[in-house]
């Protein structure tokens, strides 16, 4: 059975800190890994990663996939209180369309 | 585009009642997904459709749950009879095509008392 595990489950940091969120996966016939940010309600898309070693970047957020280690990290530099959210990692396989998600990392950034 | 639209946003019902959740996917998207989110289990896939056809319903917890997609712009998730353990946030998401990101609706918070 496909599995996605995120760590840590929760994290509290101060504004300005840099954080690294981890995602490991066991997926038969892996296709891609996606990161989402969930604030109050709907998860919103951040990144899709398909190739190992290629960093995706958007402002202070960046992510990279390591297919050898079956993992991905999401980095947030110079954190702001607006970064407080649940960050979800989901895997997709070539066997289907749907994303299989981990339980998420709850990030709280304090002023 | 208005995004994925779900209704109602909140639903409180008594145990044993029928509950129907509704979803309008983004126009032109071929795939639709129903997820359920709880603190304990996270975001779980219930069922998904491709071109209005159910592809995988292995995540549907019991026969009390059913989902339909009569056309490309509408889907329902029905729970009959509802139980307190069904209390969760139910999300609908749609995807334009294979290997693209999914877009989520705002969710329906269901409380069964």
PDB file of N, CA, C and O in Angstrom, chain A residues 34-64:
ATOM      1  N   UNK A  34       3.689  16.306  -4.624  1.00  0.00           N
ATOM      2  CA  UNK A  34       3.138  17.657  -4.598  1.00  0.00           C
ATOM      3  C   UNK A  34       3.089  18.179  -3.168  1.00  0.00           C
ATOM      4  O   UNK A  34       2.826  17.423  -2.228  1.00  0.00           O
ATOM      5  N   UNK A  35       3.320  19.460  -3.025  1.00  0.00           N
ATOM      6  CA  UNK A  35       3.187  20.143  -1.738  1.00  0.00           C
ATOM      7  C   UNK A  35       2.022  21.123  -1.809  1.00  0.00           C
ATOM      8  O   UNK A  35       1.857  21.840  -2.816  1.00  0.00           O
ATOM      9  N   UNK A  36       1.255  21.151  -0.717  1.00  0.00           N
ATOM     10  CA  UNK A  36       0.135  22.076  -0.581  1.00  0.00           C
ATOM     11  C   UNK A  36       0.245  22.800   0.758  1.00  0.00           C
ATOM     12  O   UNK A  36       0.781  22.256   1.729  1.00  0.00           O
ATOM     13  N   UNK A  37      -0.323  23.998   0.796  1.00  0.00           N
ATOM     14  CA  UNK A  37      -0.430  24.768   2.040  1.00  0.00           C
ATOM     15  C   UNK A  37      -1.901  24.863   2.392  1.00  0.00           C
ATOM     16  O   UNK A  37      -2.727  25.220   1.539  1.00  0.00           O
ATOM     17  N   UNK A  38      -2.247  24.550   3.644  1.00  0.00           N
ATOM     18  CA  UNK A  38      -3.641  24.647   4.072  1.00  0.00           C
ATOM     19  C   UNK A  38      -3.733  25.595   5.250  1.00  0.00           C
ATOM     20  O   UNK A  38      -3.249  25.311   6.336  1.00  0.00           O
ATOM     21  N   UNK A  39      -4.368  26.729   5.005  1.00  0.00           N
ATOM     22  CA  UNK A  39      -4.577  27.700   6.082  1.00  0.00           C
ATOM     23  C   UNK A  39      -5.918  27.409   6.738  1.00  0.00           C
ATOM     24  O   UNK A  39      -6.081  26.414   7.420  1.00  0.00           O
ATOM     25  N   UNK A  40      -6.895  28.273   6.519  1.00  0.00           N
ATOM     26  CA  UNK A  40      -8.166  28.022   7.215  1.00  0.00           C
ATOM     27  C   UNK A  40      -8.944  26.859   6.600  1.00  0.00           C
ATOM     28  O   UNK A  40      -9.545  26.059   7.283  1.00  0.00           O
ATOM     29  N   UNK A  41      -8.963  26.797   5.303  1.00  0.00           N
ATOM     30  CA  UNK A  41      -9.864  25.849   4.660  1.00  0.00           C
ATOM     31  C   UNK A  41      -9.173  25.008   3.592  1.00  0.00           C
ATOM     32  O   UNK A  41      -8.566  24.013   3.861  1.00  0.00           O
ATOM     33  N   UNK A  42      -9.287  25.443   2.320  1.00  0.00           N
ATOM     34  CA  UNK A  42      -8.864  24.598   1.204  1.00  0.00           C
ATOM     35  C   UNK A  42      -7.352  24.536   1.079  1.00  0.00           C
ATOM     36  O   UNK A  42      -6.669  25.555   1.165  1.00  0.00           O
ATOM     37  N   UNK A  43      -6.789  23.344   0.885  1.00  0.00           N
ATOM     38  CA  UNK A  43      -5.367  23.263   0.535  1.00  0.00           C
ATOM     39  C   UNK A  43      -5.107  23.986  -0.787  1.00  0.00           C
ATOM     40  O   UNK A  43      -5.881  23.843  -1.739  1.00  0.00           O
ATOM     41  N   UNK A  44      -4.024  24.748  -0.815  1.00  0.00           N
ATOM     42  CA  UNK A  44      -3.647  25.435  -2.054  1.00  0.00           C
ATOM     43  C   UNK A  44      -2.294  24.920  -2.518  1.00  0.00           C
ATOM     44  O   UNK A  44      -1.392  24.685  -1.711  1.00  0.00           O
ATOM     45  N   UNK A  45      -2.174  24.778  -3.812  1.00  0.00           N
ATOM     46  CA  UNK A  45      -1.005  24.148  -4.424  1.00  0.00           C
ATOM     47  C   UNK A  45       0.245  25.006  -4.292  1.00  0.00           C
ATOM     48  O   UNK A  45       0.205  26.222  -4.472  1.00  0.00           O
ATOM     49  N   UNK A  46       1.359  24.356  -3.964  1.00  0.00           N
ATOM     50  CA  UNK A  46       2.653  25.039  -3.910  1.00  0.00           C
ATOM     51  C   UNK A  46       3.580  24.546  -5.021  1.00  0.00           C
ATOM     52  O   UNK A  46       3.992  25.318  -5.873  1.00  0.00           O
ATOM     53  N   UNK A  47       3.916  23.272  -4.991  1.00  0.00           N
ATOM     54  CA  UNK A  47       4.901  22.729  -5.932  1.00  0.00           C
ATOM     55  C   UNK A  47       4.522  21.328  -6.378  1.00  0.00           C
ATOM     56  O   UNK A  47       3.934  20.574  -5.623  1.00  0.00           O
ATOM     57  N   UNK A  48       4.952  21.009  -7.602  1.00  0.00           N
ATOM     58  CA  UNK A  48       4.921  19.631  -8.082  1.00  0.00           C
ATOM     59  C   UNK A  48       6.348  19.249  -8.459  1.00  0.00           C
ATOM     60  O   UNK A  48       7.018  19.995  -9.183  1.00  0.00           O
ATOM     61  N   UNK A  49       6.794  18.105  -7.983  1.00  0.00           N
ATOM     62  CA  UNK A  49       8.164  17.645  -8.221  1.00  0.00           C
ATOM     63  C   UNK A  49       8.118  16.293  -8.908  1.00  0.00           C
ATOM     64  O   UNK A  49       7.448  15.375  -8.441  1.00  0.00           O
ATOM     65  N   UNK A  50       8.839  16.194 -10.010  1.00  0.00           N
ATOM     66  CA  UNK A  50       8.878  14.921 -10.709  1.00  0.00           C
ATOM     67  C   UNK A  50      10.307  14.429 -10.901  1.00  0.00           C
ATOM     68  O   UNK A  50      10.538  13.227 -11.008  1.00  0.00           O
ATOM     69  N   UNK A  51      11.248  15.340 -10.948  1.00  0.00           N
ATOM     70  CA  UNK A  51      12.637  14.961 -11.215  1.00  0.00           C
ATOM     71  C   UNK A  51      13.490  15.171  -9.979  1.00  0.00           C
ATOM     72  O   UNK A  51      13.351  16.175  -9.280  1.00  0.00           O
ATOM     73  N   UNK A  52      14.389  14.252  -9.763  1.00  0.00           N
ATOM     74  CA  UNK A  52      15.266  14.309  -8.605  1.00  0.00           C
ATOM     75  C   UNK A  52      16.278  15.437  -8.755  1.00  0.00           C
ATOM     76  O   UNK A  52      16.819  15.655  -9.830  1.00  0.00           O
ATOM     77  N   UNK A  53      16.533  16.160  -7.659  1.00  0.00           N
ATOM     78  CA  UNK A  53      17.636  17.118  -7.628  1.00  0.00           C
ATOM     79  C   UNK A  53      17.348  18.474  -8.219  1.00  0.00           C
ATOM     80  O   UNK A  53      18.199  19.357  -8.167  1.00  0.00           O
ATOM     81  N   UNK A  54      16.175  18.671  -8.768  1.00  0.00           N
ATOM     82  CA  UNK A  54      15.860  19.984  -9.367  1.00  0.00           C
ATOM     83  C   UNK A  54      15.012  20.769  -8.380  1.00  0.00           C
ATOM     84  O   UNK A  54      13.903  20.357  -8.033  1.00  0.00           O
ATOM     85  N   UNK A  55      15.548  21.895  -7.936  1.00  0.00           N
ATOM     86  CA  UNK A  55      14.850  22.684  -6.937  1.00  0.00           C
ATOM     87  C   UNK A  55      13.765  23.527  -7.578  1.00  0.00           C
ATOM     88  O   UNK A  55      13.980  24.180  -8.605  1.00  0.00           O
ATOM     89  N   UNK A  56      12.609  23.519  -6.934  1.00  0.00           N
ATOM     90  CA  UNK A  56      11.533  24.436  -7.337  1.00  0.00           C
ATOM     91  C   UNK A  56      11.485  25.546  -6.294  1.00  0.00           C
ATOM     92  O   UNK A  56      11.618  25.279  -5.097  1.00  0.00           O
ATOM     93  N   UNK A  57      11.300  26.774  -6.772  1.00  0.00           N
ATOM     94  CA  UNK A  57      11.380  27.912  -5.860  1.00  0.00           C
ATOM     95  C   UNK A  57      10.243  28.887  -6.132  1.00  0.00           C
ATOM     96  O   UNK A  57       9.886  29.150  -7.279  1.00  0.00           O
ATOM     97  N   UNK A  58       9.708  29.428  -5.029  1.00  0.00           N
ATOM     98  CA  UNK A  58       8.705  30.479  -5.160  1.00  0.00           C
ATOM     99  C   UNK A  58       8.879  31.412  -3.979  1.00  0.00           C
ATOM    100  O   UNK A  58       8.486  31.078  -2.856  1.00  0.00           O
ATOM    101  N   UNK A  59       9.509  32.523  -4.228  1.00  0.00           N
ATOM    102  CA  UNK A  59       9.758  33.466  -3.134  1.00  0.00           C
ATOM    103  C   UNK A  59      10.649  32.848  -2.077  1.00  0.00           C
ATOM    104  O   UNK A  59      11.739  32.365  -2.365  1.00  0.00           O
ATOM    105  N   UNK A  60      10.130  32.809  -0.848  1.00  0.00           N
ATOM    106  CA  UNK A  60      10.913  32.272   0.268  1.00  0.00           C
ATOM    107  C   UNK A  60      10.759  30.755   0.415  1.00  0.00           C
ATOM    108  O   UNK A  60      11.390  30.165   1.279  1.00  0.00           O
ATOM    109  N   UNK A  61       9.920  30.162  -0.414  1.00  0.00           N
ATOM    110  CA  UNK A  61       9.692  28.719  -0.341  1.00  0.00           C
ATOM    111  C   UNK A  61      10.464  28.008  -1.448  1.00  0.00           C
ATOM    112  O   UNK A  61      10.550  28.510  -2.573  1.00  0.00           O
ATOM    113  N   UNK A  62      10.993  26.858  -1.107  1.00  0.00           N
ATOM    114  CA  UNK A  62      11.658  26.040  -2.114  1.00  0.00           C
ATOM    115  C   UNK A  62      11.484  24.578  -1.735  1.00  0.00           C
ATOM    116  O   UNK A  62      11.254  24.234  -0.564  1.00  0.00           O
ATOM    117  N   UNK A  63      11.589  23.723  -2.741  1.00  0.00           N
ATOM    118  CA  UNK A  63      11.403  22.301  -2.493  1.00  0.00           C
ATOM    119  C   UNK A  63      12.251  21.510  -3.466  1.00  0.00           C
ATOM    120  O   UNK A  63      12.532  21.963  -4.588  1.00  0.00           O
ATOM    121  N   UNK A  64      12.627  20.308  -3.035  1.00  0.00           N
ATOM    122  CA  UNK A  64      13.455  19.445  -3.869  1.00  0.00           C
ATOM    123  C   UNK A  64      13.094  17.995  -3.593  1.00  0.00           C
ATOM    124  O   UNK A  64      12.645  17.655  -2.501  1.00  0.00           O
TER     125      UNK A  64
END
